[in-house]
Amino acid sequence: MSGEQIKVAYWPGCVSRGFTPELHGSMGLVAEKLGWELVELDRANCCGAGVIAEHNQELADTLNARTFALAQQTGLSMMNICSTCQGAQSECQQRLDADSAYRAHINEALSGQGLSYEKGEEGGWTNKNFLWLLVEDYGLDRLREQVVRPLSGLRVGPFYGCYIVRPKERLGYNHHPDRDIYLEKVIEALGGQVVEYDGARKCCGFPVITMARETSLRQAGTHVGDAIDAGADCLVTPCPLCHLNLDMQQPEAAKVVNRDLGLAVLHLPQLVGLALGAEPAELGMGKHIASTRWVEERLTAGAAA
Amino acid sequence: MAEYTIKVRRFQPESGEGPYWEEFNVDLEPSLSVLDGLLQAKDNEDGSLAVRCSCRAAICGSCGMKINGQSGLGCKTQIGEAQEQANKMKAATGATAATADSPIGVQAPEQSAGVNAAESGATATAGAEPIVIEPMGNMPVIKDLITDMESTHWTKIRRVTPWLLPHGEPPEREYVVEPESMIDITQSMACIQCGACVSSCLSMEADPGFIGPAALAKAYRFVGDPRDAETHERLHDLADDPHGIYDCTHCFSCIDACPKGVAPMDQIMRLRRKAGEEGIEDPNSGHDHEIAFVKIIEKKGTLDESLLLQESFAPGFKGKLKPSKRAIREMLGSIPTAIRGIKTGKMRSLHKLIPGVHPKLPDQDDVKAIYAHAEEHHEEFNLYIKGEEGELAEDDVEKGIERSTAPAGQEADK
């Protein structure tokens, strides 16, 4: 694959344009630096985040079939920048792909809009998170060549988000078994140091923040605390919903776990952007709740050394 | 045959010492199980190594354990695959890892392992990482890999009234039901009570009171049973409980842990759906959150986050006219977060701060048409039951090829 130009239909999701606008912004900047062409799906709808599927499975399947069909209309594969979009959409795609009669039934609801979702051949049309596309289609070697500011000395804890690591069978791990170690690979390719800690593949707690606040914040606070104890300078995540609980709610989570926290949480495009030479301000890092100043200091120190 | 090093988290209560790690070297075919490896270590090196097991064929559900951190059955995990997983994770984090402390804060594994490996005089396979084996999580450990299933798993199972509560007097002979009406619950009936899902549950890690995946899957087994007369009461009970169906954090851990494809989380989502269909209002805002989300997408196409917060806690006109104590507490509690968001600029815009100002999609009518179609049909497609199209036929072909190409004699082994 490597060597090819990357051009994809881009679904930014809701939260990246809502409470984490710095994610959508930094993705645009990084795409420019990498030479990727993003065709934004600005008419596409919310993936339902698992909540709509919980209410009415057919509704979630049809809403996402619409997004897939809009992407297919561009003739391009699709990219998302949210673990939750990846998981919720993969779940619907799995059902749509499993049965032609069911697919036809769903497409019937789209026919009035001149849309239809077609099952791709093996290796054909795909919907991949930025993380997967970066490693599988762009390639780590090419990424390494683009690094102008290696993240030397920066100790980064990966935080995946449940929806992009489980269930393995649905998320294509049979074809891509290393998808649960891609963040580590990217951190390494950017010149950073991987921090191993207990929470990397656990749940941030966000899905129950309105229903079981204490359970939710205990999860976020525990993982941030564990990463601090393991020596992390920051976390990196491909999921804006995880970012909401780990960063935006961090001061509240600190109260629940009854300890000081204060750990920067970067969106994946921000971490990549830093290594590609973008400035923290351009990447919207000032918008975070947990200060990113320490990360900037580490990078300056690393560059001086 | 291949050599493997298994690193077992041991605990001997009679010794008065805390848990510790011990490595054993075993020699077996990669296609044999992790349980086979443990039994070999028990036979050859230390008869006191405690592990529960019986059928060795993923039927009895006795040998639940964590293998490289993943909950499952020892007898259903091939040792060769466990080795590959251990190598992969070490390669990912080991090369540049800043710290690699064991997740359990006990005696440093490297130290004890070194001593034991030296004492036993065995050498580990060159370049291979030890396969880490621990007792199941979220339950007390009795000894080595044996956990106390009673205090957590069975107590929680009993919590959901795991028996049929039928209408009126029992019939003279057996209950007669349409076979089709039972298909829906066959998935939850496949449970073998091994506890692997409980071990993997990330909600229970944060809230030990959570009823949990095994018990809630069992609850669905009766909620979905046409003979049961207490469907509404069961759902009401599970929705009301702060540790019930709305305490599940939707992390999919139980789906990957379950050796029988029960997908407990999917059953919990079915319980939520049924509770919604029954119109059950709960004090945890579970139902209100679901309805608020669904309505916002119908109206706007993408998520209006501040409206979702408002409508989850104080839904509709009634919710605002007479907000509950919880709604007031939650809304007041979210003010500091909002202020922080305004300060940094992440929420500095009217449509993020004022519920309802969020713009709708240009072709929102298309989204509304989808709602109309889906509300009419409400189809539920369960892959566990329906399977993938053409899957059976392909399997049959493959089996046919295997049979025809297998050398004589191998057939008898199968």
XYZ file of C-alpha atoms in Angstrom:
719
model
C 0.000 0.000 0.000
C 2.715 2.481 0.967
C 3.656 4.928 -1.727
C 0.063 5.634 -2.660
C -1.512 9.008 -2.030
C -4.143 8.902 0.685
C -7.536 10.264 -0.316
C -10.563 9.389 1.790
C -14.136 10.348 2.569
C -13.782 11.917 6.006
C -16.392 11.568 8.746
C -15.325 13.834 11.629
C -18.133 12.781 13.989
C -20.110 14.992 16.372
C -17.877 15.508 19.408
C -14.839 16.550 17.333
C -16.877 19.536 16.175
C -18.576 19.965 19.551
C -16.802 19.799 22.906
C -13.406 18.779 21.400
C -13.089 21.178 18.444
C -9.300 20.949 18.699
C -9.533 17.388 17.354
C -11.218 18.300 14.068
C -8.874 21.260 13.689
C -5.679 19.318 14.318
C -6.798 16.513 11.992
C -7.118 19.027 9.147
C -3.682 20.428 9.845
C -2.041 16.999 10.083
C -3.710 15.812 6.874
C -2.220 18.824 5.122
C 1.243 18.079 6.482
C 0.973 14.401 5.503
C -0.352 15.282 2.075
C -3.647 13.469 2.629
C -6.767 14.611 0.834
C -9.878 14.568 3.037
C -13.275 14.819 1.372
C -15.458 15.846 4.294
C -18.862 14.191 4.662
C -20.612 17.305 5.928
C -24.110 15.947 5.282
C -23.597 12.722 7.222
C -25.359 12.006 10.517
C -24.408 10.865 14.013
C -23.337 7.186 14.369
C -25.607 6.779 17.388
C -22.675 5.945 19.706
C -24.328 2.652 20.669
C -27.209 4.538 22.325
C -29.466 4.556 19.257
C -28.706 0.851 18.678
C -29.765 0.233 22.279
C -33.088 1.941 21.477
C -33.784 0.550 18.009
C -31.165 -1.513 16.226
C -32.674 -1.065 12.777
C -32.621 2.703 13.204
C -28.904 2.705 14.028
C -28.155 0.381 11.118
C -30.034 2.601 8.664
C -28.496 5.843 9.928
C -25.011 4.423 9.472
C -25.877 2.813 6.135
C -26.725 6.360 5.026
C -23.273 7.597 6.070
C -21.578 4.658 4.322
C -23.639 5.299 1.179
C -22.684 8.989 1.200
C -19.034 7.949 1.437
C -19.438 5.372 -1.329
C -20.941 8.080 -3.542
C -17.561 9.829 -3.486
C -15.932 6.627 -4.732
C -13.616 6.637 -1.728
C -13.111 4.582 1.405
C -14.058 6.265 4.657
C -12.037 7.571 7.585
C -13.259 8.438 11.082
C -11.376 10.062 13.967
C -13.329 8.584 16.860
C -13.028 5.139 18.431
C -16.718 5.264 19.298
C -17.723 6.038 15.703
C -15.461 3.164 14.617
C -17.085 0.709 17.020
C -20.684 1.806 16.510
C -20.307 1.897 12.724
C -18.438 -1.424 12.561
C -21.269 -3.017 14.544
C -23.851 -1.826 12.025
C -21.632 -2.687 9.065
C -21.200 -6.217 10.395
C -24.968 -6.769 10.406
C -25.431 -5.093 7.018
C -22.695 -7.213 5.459
C -23.937 -10.447 7.012
C -27.173 -10.745 5.073
C -28.246 -9.478 1.635
C -31.964 -9.571 2.486
C -31.427 -7.437 5.585
C -29.226 -5.068 3.573
C -31.925 -4.725 0.929
C -34.469 -3.948 3.650
C -32.257 -1.187 5.061
C -31.452 0.197 1.605
C -35.183 0.475 0.945
C -35.276 3.250 3.559
C -32.476 5.076 1.710
C -33.826 4.663 -1.808
C -35.887 7.855 -1.611
C -32.635 9.772 -1.108
C -30.970 8.099 -4.084
C -28.619 6.286 -1.727
C -27.630 2.656 -1.341
C -24.989 0.914 0.752
C -23.138 -1.808 -1.154
C -21.139 -4.496 0.609
C -17.491 -4.160 -0.378
C -15.421 -7.056 -1.657
C -12.666 -8.343 0.653
C -10.138 -5.514 0.896
C -12.504 -3.189 -0.999
C -14.473 -0.352 0.622
C -13.431 0.217 4.225
C -14.182 2.521 7.144
C -11.040 3.053 9.189
C -10.066 5.198 12.126
C -7.171 7.625 11.458
C -4.981 5.311 13.584
C -5.630 2.273 11.382
C -5.222 4.251 8.173
C -1.969 5.766 9.394
C -0.410 2.378 10.175
C -1.976 0.143 7.515
C -2.319 2.401 4.468
C 0.142 5.252 4.927
C 2.740 3.172 6.748
C 5.034 3.800 9.692
C 8.133 4.090 7.491
C 6.649 6.995 5.572
C 5.503 8.531 8.854
C 9.040 8.276 10.266
C 10.384 10.142 7.230
C 7.980 13.022 7.892
C 9.076 13.561 11.485
C 10.862 16.892 11.872
C 10.594 17.163 15.652
C 11.108 13.711 17.164
C 9.274 13.368 20.463
C 12.558 12.462 22.160
C 12.198 11.910 25.847
C 8.435 12.346 25.801
C 6.836 9.516 27.763
C 3.436 8.769 26.264
C 0.755 6.451 27.636
C -1.575 5.018 24.962
C -5.330 5.068 25.630
C -7.323 3.286 22.916
C -10.999 3.492 23.847
C -13.059 0.290 24.145
C -14.841 0.634 20.820
C -11.624 0.319 18.817
C -10.207 -2.753 20.625
C -13.263 -4.920 21.323
C -14.924 -7.114 20.183
C -11.899 -8.333 18.243
C -13.800 -10.390 15.711
C -16.053 -7.499 14.641
C -13.158 -5.040 14.385
C -11.158 -7.079 11.877
C -8.472 -8.361 14.228
C -8.387 -11.656 12.321
C -6.924 -9.757 9.357
C -5.100 -7.096 11.381
C -4.091 -8.757 14.665
C -1.868 -5.855 15.766
C -4.580 -3.209 15.873
C -4.374 -3.225 19.672
C -0.704 -2.184 19.617
C -0.829 0.465 16.867
C -0.694 3.387 19.301
C 2.538 1.993 20.733
C 3.928 1.661 17.202
C 2.970 5.232 16.307
C 4.443 6.660 19.529
C 7.673 4.845 18.758
C 7.703 5.969 15.112
C 7.354 9.577 16.269
C 10.393 9.167 18.504
C 8.494 9.056 21.788
C 8.748 6.591 24.632
C 5.862 4.198 25.344
C 4.604 4.120 28.921
C 3.103 0.826 29.999
C 0.327 1.148 32.550
C -2.796 -0.753 33.495
C -5.466 1.341 31.790
C -4.366 1.497 28.129
C -7.149 -0.779 26.855
C -9.666 -0.236 29.643
C -12.778 1.930 29.700
C -12.663 5.699 30.293
C -16.139 5.471 31.838
C -17.724 8.071 29.567
C -20.773 6.024 28.442
C -22.214 6.106 31.971
C -21.259 9.661 32.975
C -24.913 10.732 33.090
C -26.191 7.486 34.630
C -23.527 6.327 37.082
C -21.288 9.332 37.601
C -19.182 7.797 40.346
C -18.503 4.546 38.439
C -17.641 6.655 35.407
C -15.259 9.101 37.061
C -13.625 6.394 39.155
C -12.581 4.702 35.911
C -11.212 7.906 34.374
C -9.424 8.935 37.566
C -7.897 5.513 38.126
C -6.416 5.294 34.625
C -5.028 8.830 34.680
C -3.546 8.149 38.131
C -2.001 4.854 37.009
C -0.410 6.563 34.003
C 1.053 9.282 36.263
C 2.423 6.631 38.615
C 4.034 4.860 35.653
C 5.856 8.066 34.751
C 3.764 9.332 31.832
C 4.163 12.920 30.575
C 0.859 12.611 28.740
C -1.740 10.225 27.354
C -2.729 9.943 23.691
C -6.131 8.773 22.481
C -7.896 8.248 19.132
C -11.277 8.798 20.836
C -12.802 12.224 21.631
C -15.309 10.655 24.041
C -12.444 9.210 26.075
C -10.929 12.691 25.891
C -14.069 14.163 27.467
C -13.795 11.904 30.509
C -9.993 11.851 30.781
C -9.407 15.561 30.108
C -12.574 17.647 30.463
C -13.759 15.713 33.533
C -10.267 15.247 34.974
C -10.715 17.762 37.840
C -13.989 16.020 38.783
C -12.402 12.575 38.457
C -9.619 13.700 40.784
C -12.223 14.370 43.481
C -13.712 10.886 43.096
C -10.367 9.064 43.331
C -9.254 11.545 45.985
C -5.823 12.386 44.601
C -4.097 15.085 42.571
C -4.096 14.390 38.872
C -3.070 16.918 36.203
C -1.972 14.882 33.184
C -2.205 16.195 29.624
C -4.349 14.073 27.298
C -3.572 14.525 23.601
C -5.729 13.603 20.640
C -3.859 11.321 18.236
C -3.623 13.963 15.470
C -2.128 16.390 17.999
C 0.668 13.980 18.915
C 1.385 13.314 15.242
C 1.179 17.046 14.515
C 3.772 17.902 17.172
C 6.249 15.465 15.601
C 5.508 16.897 12.162
C 6.538 20.316 13.426
C 3.165 21.943 14.157
C 2.978 24.344 17.077
C 0.912 23.413 20.155
C -1.288 26.487 19.672
C -2.075 25.548 16.051
C -3.110 22.121 17.329
C -5.546 23.672 19.792
C -3.723 22.324 22.826
C -4.621 25.457 24.775
C -8.248 24.339 24.654
C -7.586 21.369 26.913
C -8.644 21.376 30.539
C -5.576 19.526 31.843
C -2.632 21.775 31.005
C -0.353 20.646 28.185
C 2.467 22.975 29.234
C 4.565 20.147 30.648
C 4.453 18.367 27.281
C 5.660 21.524 25.543
C 8.482 21.914 28.088
C 9.563 18.301 27.593
C 9.654 18.791 23.837
C 11.702 21.968 24.117
C 14.095 20.227 26.503
C 14.300 17.227 24.153
C 15.080 19.460 21.177
C 17.785 21.316 23.125
C 19.453 18.113 24.312
C 6.647 -30.260 21.092
C 7.672 -26.815 22.217
C 8.882 -25.313 25.459
C 6.882 -22.642 27.211
C 7.394 -20.644 30.364
C 4.222 -19.993 32.284
C 4.293 -17.355 34.994
C 1.608 -18.048 37.558
C 0.310 -15.690 40.206
C 0.295 -17.863 43.272
C -1.298 -17.454 46.665
C -1.150 -19.961 49.523
C -3.308 -18.645 52.374
C -1.934 -21.179 54.892
C 1.584 -19.738 54.458
C 0.553 -16.350 55.824
C 2.457 -14.725 52.931
C 1.042 -12.465 50.230
C 0.671 -13.470 46.594
C 3.812 -14.037 44.508
C 4.814 -14.994 40.972
C 6.324 -18.336 40.044
C 7.555 -19.534 36.664
C 7.269 -23.092 35.389
C 8.763 -24.558 32.227
C 6.514 -26.935 30.366
C 6.897 -28.889 27.161
C 3.854 -29.546 24.972
C 2.306 -29.151 21.524
C 1.310 -25.559 20.652
C -2.215 -26.749 19.883
C -2.701 -27.995 23.445
C -4.243 -25.716 26.024
C -2.930 -23.408 28.702
C -4.747 -25.677 31.165
C -2.726 -28.636 29.827
C 0.410 -26.605 30.532
C -0.707 -25.878 34.090
C -1.543 -29.536 34.730
C 1.882 -30.561 33.427
C 3.532 -28.119 35.854
C 1.362 -29.500 38.656
C 2.283 -33.110 37.754
C 5.999 -32.571 37.239
C 7.007 -29.686 39.468
C 4.610 -28.718 42.205
C 1.573 -30.760 43.180
C 0.337 -27.936 45.392
C -0.424 -25.690 42.379
C -4.180 -25.217 42.707
C -6.462 -24.947 39.670
C -10.120 -25.934 39.172
C -10.881 -28.036 36.124
C -12.982 -30.931 34.958
C -14.130 -31.430 31.371
C -11.201 -29.791 29.524
C -13.574 -29.097 26.640
C -15.157 -25.707 27.401
C -18.350 -27.274 28.705
C -18.092 -27.384 32.499
C -16.895 -23.794 32.980
C -14.491 -24.608 35.825
C -11.154 -23.259 34.591
C -11.852 -19.534 34.282
C -8.609 -17.547 34.580
C -6.739 -14.556 33.163
C -4.194 -15.377 30.491
C -1.928 -12.429 29.590
C -4.557 -10.246 31.227
C -7.405 -11.634 29.091
C -10.195 -13.449 30.938
C -11.309 -16.784 29.500
C -11.100 -20.534 29.941
C -7.710 -22.202 30.352
C -8.893 -25.217 28.374
C -10.105 -23.144 25.415
C -6.922 -21.116 24.971
C -4.179 -22.770 22.952
C -0.794 -22.367 24.592
C 0.841 -21.536 21.257
C -1.546 -18.630 20.743
C -1.051 -17.455 24.315
C 2.692 -17.442 23.619
C 2.236 -15.317 20.492
C 0.090 -12.860 22.446
C 2.663 -12.612 25.243
C 5.465 -11.961 22.725
C 3.411 -9.388 20.840
C 2.489 -7.339 23.910
C 6.065 -7.412 25.184
C 7.408 -6.281 21.818
C 4.885 -3.426 21.723
C 5.617 -2.043 25.159
C 8.911 -3.617 26.134
C 11.284 -2.003 23.644
C 10.746 1.542 24.802
C 8.586 1.136 27.887
C 9.390 3.688 30.552
C 8.141 1.458 33.328
C 6.906 -2.082 33.196
C 5.631 -2.720 36.663
C 3.333 -5.607 37.199
C -0.269 -4.457 37.361
C -0.682 -6.163 40.717
C 1.322 -4.421 43.347
C 2.910 -7.520 44.824
C 6.414 -8.969 44.878
C 8.320 -7.989 41.743
C 7.726 -10.826 39.276
C 11.165 -10.639 37.670
C 12.895 -11.285 40.970
C 10.871 -14.242 42.136
C 10.779 -15.639 38.642
C 14.544 -15.496 38.363
C 15.039 -17.390 41.596
C 12.513 -20.081 40.751
C 13.774 -20.616 37.226
C 17.302 -21.002 38.579
C 16.189 -23.418 41.277
C 14.301 -25.654 38.925
C 17.350 -25.717 36.684
C 15.254 -25.284 33.560
C 15.889 -22.822 30.779
C 13.196 -20.767 29.137
C 12.694 -20.842 25.394
C 15.086 -18.330 23.915
C 13.491 -14.999 23.091
C 10.058 -16.023 24.293
C 8.167 -14.114 26.959
C 6.500 -15.946 29.818
C 2.769 -16.536 29.477
C 1.210 -14.743 32.442
C -1.568 -16.629 34.226
C -3.634 -15.097 37.009
C -6.795 -16.013 38.897
C -10.006 -14.360 37.684
C -10.517 -10.713 38.571
C -13.327 -9.037 40.526
C -13.506 -11.924 43.011
C -11.545 -12.978 46.091
C -8.781 -15.554 45.590
C -9.004 -18.681 47.746
C -5.768 -20.284 46.607
C -3.575 -19.863 43.508
C -5.959 -19.885 40.523
C -9.028 -20.821 42.549
C -11.409 -17.932 43.193
C -14.404 -17.615 45.459
C -17.322 -17.874 43.032
C -19.879 -17.764 45.832
C -19.314 -14.298 47.266
C -19.541 -12.507 43.918
C -20.717 -14.590 40.992
C -23.411 -16.727 42.608
C -24.596 -13.980 44.941
C -25.148 -11.741 41.926
C -26.854 -14.530 39.967
C -29.312 -15.034 42.837
C -29.919 -11.267 42.873
C -31.837 -11.471 39.574
C -34.303 -14.198 40.692
C -32.923 -16.779 38.258
C -35.980 -18.950 37.965
C -39.263 -18.837 36.099
C -42.149 -16.913 37.664
C -45.105 -18.065 35.541
C -48.753 -17.034 35.387
C -51.283 -18.578 37.788
C -51.491 -22.283 38.544
C -49.018 -24.493 36.689
C -50.546 -26.513 33.844
C -51.361 -30.165 34.435
C -48.542 -31.235 32.175
C -45.622 -29.250 30.664
C -45.768 -25.626 29.463
C -46.249 -25.453 25.723
C -44.569 -22.584 23.881
C -43.946 -21.832 20.239
C -40.323 -22.780 19.419
C -39.894 -19.402 17.630
C -40.677 -17.525 20.816
C -37.724 -19.172 22.578
C -35.083 -18.545 19.875
C -34.389 -15.058 21.171
C -33.152 -16.338 24.528
C -31.044 -19.266 23.284
C -27.986 -17.028 23.268
C -28.289 -16.227 26.981
C -29.111 -19.884 27.682
C -25.684 -20.882 26.317
C -24.029 -19.543 29.500
C -21.949 -22.142 31.400
C -21.465 -19.956 34.529
C -17.673 -19.884 34.235
C -17.417 -16.288 35.487
C -15.002 -15.146 32.751
C -17.250 -12.169 31.960
C -17.415 -11.192 35.620
C -13.631 -11.402 35.757
C -13.308 -9.081 32.761
C -15.977 -6.551 33.756
C -14.613 -3.000 33.820
C -17.709 -1.515 35.469
C -17.393 -3.964 38.329
C -13.757 -2.966 38.739
C -14.933 0.574 39.481
C -18.173 -0.415 41.239
C -18.049 -3.844 42.935
C -21.785 -3.509 43.562
C -22.605 -3.711 39.838
C -24.912 -6.688 39.210
C -22.620 -7.576 36.361
C -22.638 -9.302 32.977
C -23.348 -12.928 33.950
C -26.294 -12.122 36.213
C -27.796 -9.603 33.786
C -27.489 -12.061 30.878
C -29.302 -14.537 33.119
C -31.938 -11.893 33.839
C -32.564 -11.497 30.121
C -33.007 -15.258 29.849
C -36.184 -14.853 31.971
C -37.249 -11.425 30.722
C -37.306 -12.858 27.211
C -39.087 -16.072 28.206
C -42.750 -16.046 27.111
C -43.743 -18.225 30.097
C -42.545 -15.665 32.654
C -45.216 -13.353 34.094
C -42.983 -10.878 35.912
C -41.310 -9.244 32.925
C -42.272 -5.714 33.899
C -41.318 -6.172 37.559
C -37.972 -7.701 36.628
C -37.158 -4.820 34.285
C -38.345 -2.236 36.780
C -36.130 -3.737 39.461
C -33.026 -3.810 37.228
C -33.576 -0.273 35.898
C -34.196 1.168 39.386
C -31.045 -0.273 40.923
C -28.108 2.179 40.652
C -25.939 -0.922 40.144
C -28.297 -2.370 37.516
C -28.578 -2.185 33.736
C -27.574 1.487 33.552
C -24.306 0.856 35.408
C -22.847 -1.067 32.428
C -20.184 1.047 30.759
C -20.506 -0.623 27.360
C -16.834 -1.694 27.197
C -17.338 -5.011 25.314
C -14.937 -6.825 27.706
C -17.504 -9.498 28.552
C -18.177 -10.135 24.862
C -14.537 -10.991 24.215
C -14.188 -12.964 27.468
C -17.212 -15.241 27.008
C -16.200 -18.672 25.664
C -19.745 -19.482 24.548
C -20.778 -16.431 22.511
C -23.372 -15.251 25.031
C -22.294 -11.606 24.526
C -23.599 -10.512 27.958
C -23.329 -6.808 27.060
C -25.714 -7.350 24.140
C -28.187 -8.925 26.578
C -27.837 -5.894 28.875
C -28.626 -3.627 25.895
C -31.702 -5.796 25.183
C -32.788 -5.329 28.802
C -32.449 -1.558 28.359
C -34.430 -1.690 25.111
C -37.199 -3.742 26.752
C -37.260 -1.411 29.748
C -37.721 1.475 27.322
C -40.478 -0.337 25.463
C -42.229 -0.978 28.772
C -42.033 2.770 29.465
C -40.051 2.282 32.643
C -38.721 5.524 34.118
C -35.650 5.010 36.284
C -33.953 7.293 38.820
C -30.594 6.857 37.040
C -31.647 8.883 33.961
C -30.929 5.804 31.854
C -34.168 5.861 29.925
C -34.244 9.682 29.720
C -30.702 9.753 28.336
C -31.584 7.185 25.673
C -34.729 9.016 24.586
C -32.990 12.415 24.639
C -30.216 11.095 22.386
C -32.608 9.479 19.919
C -34.799 12.598 19.698
C -31.868 14.976 19.212
C -30.575 13.020 16.217
C -34.084 12.912 14.764
C -34.306 16.684 15.060
C -30.724 17.747 14.280
C -28.874 14.843 12.628
C -25.750 15.363 14.713
C -25.371 15.547 18.472
C -26.260 18.673 20.434
C -24.211 17.919 23.529
C -25.613 20.549 25.866
C -29.168 19.629 24.916
C -28.339 15.976 25.632
C -27.159 16.879 29.122
C -30.215 19.023 29.814
C -32.749 16.510 28.484
C -31.065 13.535 30.201
C -31.610 15.127 33.597
C -34.612 17.390 33.126
C -36.556 15.973 30.179
C -39.301 17.927 28.474
C -41.564 20.583 29.907
C -42.361 18.545 33.010
C -38.701 17.940 33.821
C -38.023 21.677 33.786
C -41.178 22.684 35.614
C -40.526 20.242 38.429
C -36.883 19.115 38.231
C -35.886 16.189 40.451
C -33.336 16.639 43.234
C -30.926 14.575 41.185
C -31.437 16.798 38.120
C -30.657 19.910 40.149
C -27.583 18.293 41.689
C -26.265 17.049 38.327
C -26.913 20.328 36.512
C -25.284 22.382 39.274
C -22.433 19.860 39.351
C -21.754 20.388 35.661
C -21.351 24.163 35.997
C -17.653 24.080 37.027
C -16.902 21.864 34.011
C -18.726 24.276 31.702
C -16.869 27.261 33.162
C -13.539 25.515 32.604
C -14.618 24.809 29.021
C -15.511 28.445 28.414
C -12.184 29.579 29.905
C -10.056 27.403 27.613
C -12.236 28.182 24.617
C -13.427 24.618 23.918
C -17.039 25.614 24.602
C -16.840 29.276 23.695
C -19.768 29.413 21.296
C -23.488 29.878 21.713
C -24.510 26.647 20.047
C -22.350 24.645 22.444
C -23.562 26.439 25.566
C -27.250 26.993 24.914
C -29.216 23.781 24.529
C -31.102 23.629 21.250
C -29.156 26.219 19.251
C -27.074 23.498 17.553
C -27.720 23.639 13.764
C -29.504 20.825 11.969
C -28.166 19.006 8.916
C -28.996 20.515 5.498
C -30.996 17.427 4.539
C -32.479 16.592 7.903
C -35.694 15.434 6.210
C -33.743 12.415 4.923
C -32.798 11.518 8.487
C -36.443 11.904 9.554
C -37.509 9.548 6.764
C -35.089 6.955 8.142
C -36.693 7.312 11.570
C -40.161 6.758 10.114
C -39.044 3.590 8.303
C -37.195 2.142 11.300
C -39.929 2.936 13.827
C -42.366 1.074 11.607
C -40.280 -2.107 11.234
C -38.112 -2.279 14.380
C -36.186 -5.250 13.021
C -33.569 -6.836 15.242
C -30.873 -8.799 13.474
C -29.051 -11.176 15.831
C -25.934 -12.579 14.177
C -25.622 -15.280 16.862
C -28.925 -16.740 15.776
C -29.061 -15.908 12.073
C -25.396 -16.375 11.267
C -23.587 -14.929 8.319
C -25.047 -15.563 4.891
C -23.367 -18.476 3.149
C -21.265 -19.185 6.225
C -22.644 -22.695 6.741
C -22.162 -23.700 3.156
C -18.550 -22.512 3.172
C -17.837 -24.379 6.402
C -19.248 -27.552 4.944
C -17.035 -27.191 1.896
C -13.972 -26.698 4.074
C -14.811 -29.672 6.230
C -15.299 -31.739 3.120
C -11.849 -30.762 1.868
C -10.269 -31.536 5.241
C -11.871 -34.934 5.292
C -10.796 -35.844 1.800
C -7.201 -34.643 2.244
C -6.570 -35.890 5.792
C -4.202 -38.870 5.882
C -5.759 -42.109 7.037
C -5.720 -42.484 10.797
C -6.086 -38.798 11.642
C -9.804 -38.982 11.231
C -10.043 -41.314 14.198
C -8.319 -38.766 16.455
C -11.057 -36.207 15.817
